[in-house]
PDB file of C-alpha atoms in Angstrom:
ATOM      1  CA  MET A  63      22.513 -16.369 -14.973  1.00  0.00           C
ATOM      2  CA  SER A  64      19.508 -14.742 -13.295  1.00  0.00           C
ATOM      3  CA  THR A  65      16.732 -16.909 -11.878  1.00  0.00           C
ATOM      4  CA  VAL A  66      14.294 -13.980 -11.752  1.00  0.00           C
ATOM      5  CA  PRO A  67      11.305 -14.623 -14.022  1.00  0.00           C
ATOM      6  CA  PRO A  68      10.818 -12.159 -16.879  1.00  0.00           C
ATOM      7  CA  VAL A  69       8.945  -9.002 -16.013  1.00  0.00           C
ATOM      8  CA  LYS A  70       5.254  -9.146 -16.861  1.00  0.00           C
ATOM      9  CA  GLU A  71       2.870  -6.224 -17.186  1.00  0.00           C
ATOM     10  CA  ASN A  72       0.790  -7.100 -14.119  1.00  0.00           C
ATOM     11  CA  PHE A  73       2.250  -8.766 -11.053  1.00  0.00           C
ATOM     12  CA  GLU A  74       0.513 -10.358  -8.088  1.00  0.00           C
ATOM     13  CA  GLN A  75       2.227  -9.935  -4.743  1.00  0.00           C
ATOM     14  CA  GLU A  76      -0.422 -11.550  -2.534  1.00  0.00           C
ATOM     15  CA  GLY A  77       0.647 -14.970  -1.280  1.00  0.00           C
ATOM     16  CA  ALA A  78       3.686 -15.206  -3.545  1.00  0.00           C
ATOM     17  CA  TYR A  79       6.307 -14.975  -0.834  1.00  0.00           C
ATOM     18  CA  PRO A  80       5.387 -16.327   2.623  1.00  0.00           C
ATOM     19  CA  PHE A  81       8.131 -14.482   4.515  1.00  0.00           C
ATOM     20  CA  ILE A  82       7.232 -11.176   2.877  1.00  0.00           C
ATOM     21  CA  SER A  83       3.582 -11.782   3.779  1.00  0.00           C
ATOM     22  CA  PHE A  84       4.563 -12.538   7.380  1.00  0.00           C
ATOM     23  CA  ALA A  85       6.820  -9.485   7.645  1.00  0.00           C
ATOM     24  CA  THR A  86       4.180  -7.259   6.035  1.00  0.00           C
ATOM     25  CA  ASP A  87       1.537  -8.460   8.498  1.00  0.00           C
ATOM     26  CA  TYR A  88       3.870  -7.978  11.474  1.00  0.00           C
ATOM     27  CA  ALA A  89       5.434  -4.641  10.574  1.00  0.00           C
ATOM     28  CA  PHE A  90       2.727  -2.872   8.618  1.00  0.00           C
ATOM     29  CA  GLN A  91      -0.704  -4.370   8.164  1.00  0.00           C
ATOM     30  CA  MET A  92      -1.531  -5.415  11.737  1.00  0.00           C
ATOM     31  CA  PRO A  93      -0.271  -2.193  13.387  1.00  0.00           C
ATOM     32  CA  SER A  94      -1.953  -0.054  10.702  1.00  0.00           C
ATOM     33  CA  VAL A  95      -5.292  -1.755  11.246  1.00  0.00           C
ATOM     34  CA  LYS A  96      -4.900  -1.306  15.023  1.00  0.00           C
ATOM     35  CA  VAL A  97      -4.182   2.406  14.590  1.00  0.00           C
ATOM     36  CA  ALA A  98      -7.126   2.861  12.207  1.00  0.00           C
ATOM     37  CA  GLU A  99      -9.436   1.027  14.605  1.00  0.00           C
ATOM     38  CA  ALA A 100      -8.229   3.176  17.519  1.00  0.00           C
ATOM     39  CA  GLN A 101      -8.707   6.367  15.484  1.00  0.00           C
ATOM     40  CA  ARG A 102     -12.337   5.426  14.793  1.00  0.00           C
ATOM     41  CA  LYS A 103     -13.020   6.054  18.506  1.00  0.00           C
ATOM     42  CA  TYR A 104     -12.555   9.758  17.756  1.00  0.00           C
ATOM     43  CA  THR A 105     -13.795  10.149  14.183  1.00  0.00           C
ATOM     44  CA  LYS A 106     -15.384   8.185  11.365  1.00  0.00           C
ATOM     45  CA  ASP A 107     -13.079   9.976   8.933  1.00  0.00           C
ATOM     46  CA  VAL A 108     -10.511   7.177   8.646  1.00  0.00           C
ATOM     47  CA  TRP A 109      -9.266   5.740   5.362  1.00  0.00           C
ATOM     48  CA  MET A 110      -6.759   2.981   4.663  1.00  0.00           C
ATOM     49  CA  TYR A 111      -4.680   2.225   1.605  1.00  0.00           C
ATOM     50  CA  ARG A 112      -2.198  -0.347   0.371  1.00  0.00           C
ATOM     51  CA  TYR A 113       0.469   0.269  -2.211  1.00  0.00           C
ATOM     52  CA  GLU A 114       0.794  -2.849  -4.359  1.00  0.00           C
ATOM     53  CA  CYS A 115       2.412  -1.629  -7.569  1.00  0.00           C
ATOM     54  CA  ILE A 116       5.404  -3.859  -8.204  1.00  0.00           C
ATOM     55  CA  THR A 117       7.715  -1.947 -10.497  1.00  0.00           C
ATOM     56  CA  LYS A 118      10.281  -3.592 -12.721  1.00  0.00           C
ATOM     57  CA  THR A 119      12.947  -2.584 -10.198  1.00  0.00           C
ATOM     58  CA  GLY A 120      10.871  -4.066  -7.374  1.00  0.00           C
ATOM     59  CA  TRP A 121      10.569  -7.328  -9.284  1.00  0.00           C
ATOM     60  CA  GLU A 122      14.208  -7.511 -10.316  1.00  0.00           C
ATOM     61  CA  THR A 123      15.526  -6.771  -6.806  1.00  0.00           C
ATOM     62  CA  GLY A 124      12.956  -8.976  -5.059  1.00  0.00           C
ATOM     63  CA  TRP A 125      11.743  -5.962  -3.087  1.00  0.00           C
ATOM     64  CA  LEU A 126       8.357  -6.151  -4.815  1.00  0.00           C
ATOM     65  CA  ALA A 127       6.114  -3.277  -3.599  1.00  0.00           C
ATOM     66  CA  SER A 128       8.318  -2.361  -0.650  1.00  0.00           C
ATOM     67  CA  HIS A 129       7.659   0.091   2.132  1.00  0.00           C
ATOM     68  CA  ALA A 130       8.231   3.687   0.972  1.00  0.00           C
ATOM     69  CA  PHE A 131       8.048   2.900  -2.762  1.00  0.00           C
ATOM     70  CA  GLU A 132       4.942   5.104  -2.897  1.00  0.00           C
ATOM     71  CA  LEU A 133       6.671   8.147  -1.346  1.00  0.00           C
ATOM     72  CA  PRO A 134       7.818   9.674  -4.657  1.00  0.00           C
ATOM     73  CA  LEU A 135       4.214   9.395  -5.846  1.00  0.00           C
ATOM     74  CA  SER A 136       2.852  10.877  -2.614  1.00  0.00           C
ATOM     75  CA  PHE A 137       5.047  13.943  -3.019  1.00  0.00           C
ATOM     76  CA  GLY A 138       4.593  14.029  -6.794  1.00  0.00           C
ATOM     77  CA  THR A 139       8.267  14.113  -7.694  1.00  0.00           C
ATOM     78  CA  MET A 140      10.727  11.916  -9.510  1.00  0.00           C
ATOM     79  CA  ASP A 141      13.626  14.283  -8.779  1.00  0.00           C
ATOM     80  CA  PHE A 142      15.460  12.058  -6.300  1.00  0.00           C
ATOM     81  CA  HIS A 143      17.771   9.080  -6.867  1.00  0.00           C
ATOM     82  CA  PHE A 144      15.410   6.833  -4.884  1.00  0.00           C
ATOM     83  CA  SER A 145      12.479   7.842  -7.113  1.00  0.00           C
ATOM     84  CA  GLN A 146      14.471   7.231 -10.254  1.00  0.00           C
ATOM     85  CA  PHE A 147      15.645   3.849  -8.934  1.00  0.00           C
ATOM     86  CA  VAL A 148      12.149   2.653  -7.994  1.00  0.00           C
ATOM     87  CA  PHE A 149      10.524   3.726 -11.271  1.00  0.00           C
ATOM     88  CA  LYS A 150      13.410   2.986 -13.630  1.00  0.00           C
ATOM     89  CA  ASP A 151      12.127   1.628 -16.954  1.00  0.00           C
ATOM     90  CA  GLU A 152       8.473   2.277 -16.056  1.00  0.00           C
ATOM     91  CA  SER A 153       6.296   4.194 -18.480  1.00  0.00           C
ATOM     92  CA  GLU A 154       5.790   7.895 -17.927  1.00  0.00           C
ATOM     93  CA  GLU A 155       2.059   7.210 -18.311  1.00  0.00           C
ATOM     94  CA  LEU A 156       2.050   4.809 -15.325  1.00  0.00           C
ATOM     95  CA  VAL A 157       4.075   7.134 -13.112  1.00  0.00           C
ATOM     96  CA  ASP A 158       1.941  10.176 -14.010  1.00  0.00           C
ATOM     97  CA  ARG A 159      -1.287   8.257 -13.348  1.00  0.00           C
ATOM     98  CA  LEU A 160      -0.073   7.021  -9.960  1.00  0.00           C
ATOM     99  CA  ILE A 161       1.041  10.549  -9.020  1.00  0.00           C
ATOM    100  CA  ARG A 162      -2.412  11.876  -9.951  1.00  0.00           C
ATOM    101  CA  GLU A 163      -4.086   9.125  -7.927  1.00  0.00           C
ATOM    102  CA  ILE A 164      -1.888   9.182  -4.815  1.00  0.00           C
ATOM    103  CA  HIS A 165      -0.708  12.798  -4.607  1.00  0.00           C
ATOM    104  CA  GLY A 166      -4.115  13.918  -5.831  1.00  0.00           C
ATOM    105  CA  SER A 167      -5.844  11.966  -3.059  1.00  0.00           C
ATOM    106  CA  TRP A 168      -3.624  13.550  -0.388  1.00  0.00           C
ATOM    107  CA  VAL A 169      -4.289  17.041  -1.816  1.00  0.00           C
ATOM    108  CA  ASN A 170      -8.052  16.359  -1.960  1.00  0.00           C
ATOM    109  CA  PHE A 171      -7.970  15.186   1.646  1.00  0.00           C
ATOM    110  CA  ALA A 172      -6.145  18.350   2.749  1.00  0.00           C
ATOM    111  CA  LYS A 173      -8.587  20.574   0.838  1.00  0.00           C
ATOM    112  CA  THR A 174     -11.908  18.830   1.485  1.00  0.00           C
ATOM    113  CA  GLY A 175     -11.424  16.199   4.191  1.00  0.00           C
ATOM    114  CA  ASP A 176     -12.220  13.427   1.692  1.00  0.00           C
ATOM    115  CA  PRO A 177      -9.422  11.866  -0.390  1.00  0.00           C
ATOM    116  CA  ASN A 178     -11.509  10.426  -3.206  1.00  0.00           C
ATOM    117  CA  PRO A 179     -15.203   9.515  -3.641  1.00  0.00           C
ATOM    118  CA  GLU A 180     -14.181   5.996  -4.754  1.00  0.00           C
ATOM    119  CA  TRP A 181     -12.091   5.526  -1.594  1.00  0.00           C
ATOM    120  CA  LEU A 182     -14.509   4.478   1.113  1.00  0.00           C
ATOM    121  CA  ARG A 183     -13.952   4.999   4.838  1.00  0.00           C
ATOM    122  CA  PHE A 184     -12.397   2.363   7.048  1.00  0.00           C
ATOM    123  CA  ALA A 185     -15.201   0.465   8.775  1.00  0.00           C
ATOM    124  CA  GLY A 186     -13.333  -2.091  10.881  1.00  0.00           C
ATOM    125  CA  TYR A 187     -11.424  -5.282  10.261  1.00  0.00           C
ATOM    126  CA  ASP A 188     -13.680  -6.170   7.306  1.00  0.00           C
ATOM    127  CA  SER A 189     -13.467  -2.929   5.410  1.00  0.00           C
ATOM    128  CA  PRO A 190     -12.846  -1.095   2.128  1.00  0.00           C
ATOM    129  CA  VAL A 191      -9.206  -0.281   1.370  1.00  0.00           C
ATOM    130  CA  ARG A 192      -7.836   1.798  -1.486  1.00  0.00           C
ATOM    131  CA  ILE A 193      -5.269  -0.263  -3.388  1.00  0.00           C
ATOM    132  CA  PHE A 194      -2.810   1.702  -5.485  1.00  0.00           C
ATOM    133  CA  ASP A 195      -1.495  -0.500  -8.269  1.00  0.00           C
ATOM    134  CA  ARG A 196      -1.136  -0.615 -12.026  1.00  0.00           C
ATOM    135  CA  GLU A 197      -4.938  -0.626 -11.955  1.00  0.00           C
ATOM    136  CA  SER A 198      -5.910   1.121  -8.720  1.00  0.00           C
ATOM    137  CA  ARG A 199      -9.177   0.225  -7.052  1.00  0.00           C
ATOM    138  CA  THR A 200     -11.063   0.136  -3.790  1.00  0.00           C
ATOM    139  CA  ALA A 201     -11.570  -3.394  -2.499  1.00  0.00           C
ATOM    140  CA  ARG A 202     -13.089  -4.904   0.608  1.00  0.00           C
ATOM    141  CA  LEU A 203     -10.365  -6.620   2.630  1.00  0.00           C
ATOM    142  CA  ASP A 204     -11.383  -8.839   5.500  1.00  0.00           C
ATOM    143  CA  ARG A 205      -8.540  -8.766   8.020  1.00  0.00           C
ATOM    144  CA  SER A 206     -10.654 -10.299  10.822  1.00  0.00           C
ATOM    145  CA  GLU A 207      -8.720 -13.573  10.822  1.00  0.00           C
ATOM    146  CA  LEU A 208      -5.392 -11.752  10.607  1.00  0.00           C
ATOM    147  CA  MET A 209      -6.302  -9.689  13.651  1.00  0.00           C
ATOM    148  CA  ARG A 210      -7.501 -12.780  15.556  1.00  0.00           C
ATOM    149  CA  VAL A 211      -4.237 -14.582  14.810  1.00  0.00           C
ATOM    150  CA  TRP A 212      -2.133 -11.646  16.002  1.00  0.00           C
ATOM    151  CA  ASP A 213      -4.454 -10.579  18.840  1.00  0.00           C
ATOM    152  CA  ASP A 214      -2.524 -12.142  21.693  1.00  0.00           C
ATOM    153  CA  MET A 215       0.854 -10.979  20.376  1.00  0.00           C
ATOM    154  CA  ARG A 216       1.990  -7.787  22.108  1.00  0.00           C
ATOM    155  CA  PHE A 217       4.708  -6.522  19.812  1.00  0.00           C
ATOM    156  CA  TYR A 218       3.777  -2.859  19.933  1.00  0.00           C
ATOM    157  CA  GLU A 219       1.991  -2.318  23.225  1.00  0.00           C
ATOM    158  CA  GLY A 220       4.038  -1.080  26.179  1.00  0.00           C
TER     159      GLY A 220
END
């Protein structure tokens, strides 16, 4: 008998699983913010995003919105086994919308240098971030405390 709760239309990943939050901070969020901050020394044209769409497969496997789940959407294809696995049992409407939003933003960036007028530039630790989800949005995320907590940890510096 499965102990996984039934799938709901909208899921919240934030704060639900402490280890996943820790691993996400360590492996992705903290290094990404450091790279974005370093890039701002050369240009103000820096944007950040987070993929937070927990698919039914993500929920059922416990992988939630795992690293690389957005890749099929970035490339605009569901032709691969991985793509079909991640988006199994999801509506065509959701997948098509996310492809338009994510792939479309990458194409706009390549063509114009700006991914999306609603996606504001990275402005530091307390900054707008594009969040791709069942309802995508741009939200201000304050990662100042996160960066202070991790500041003296040298996981990535040589």
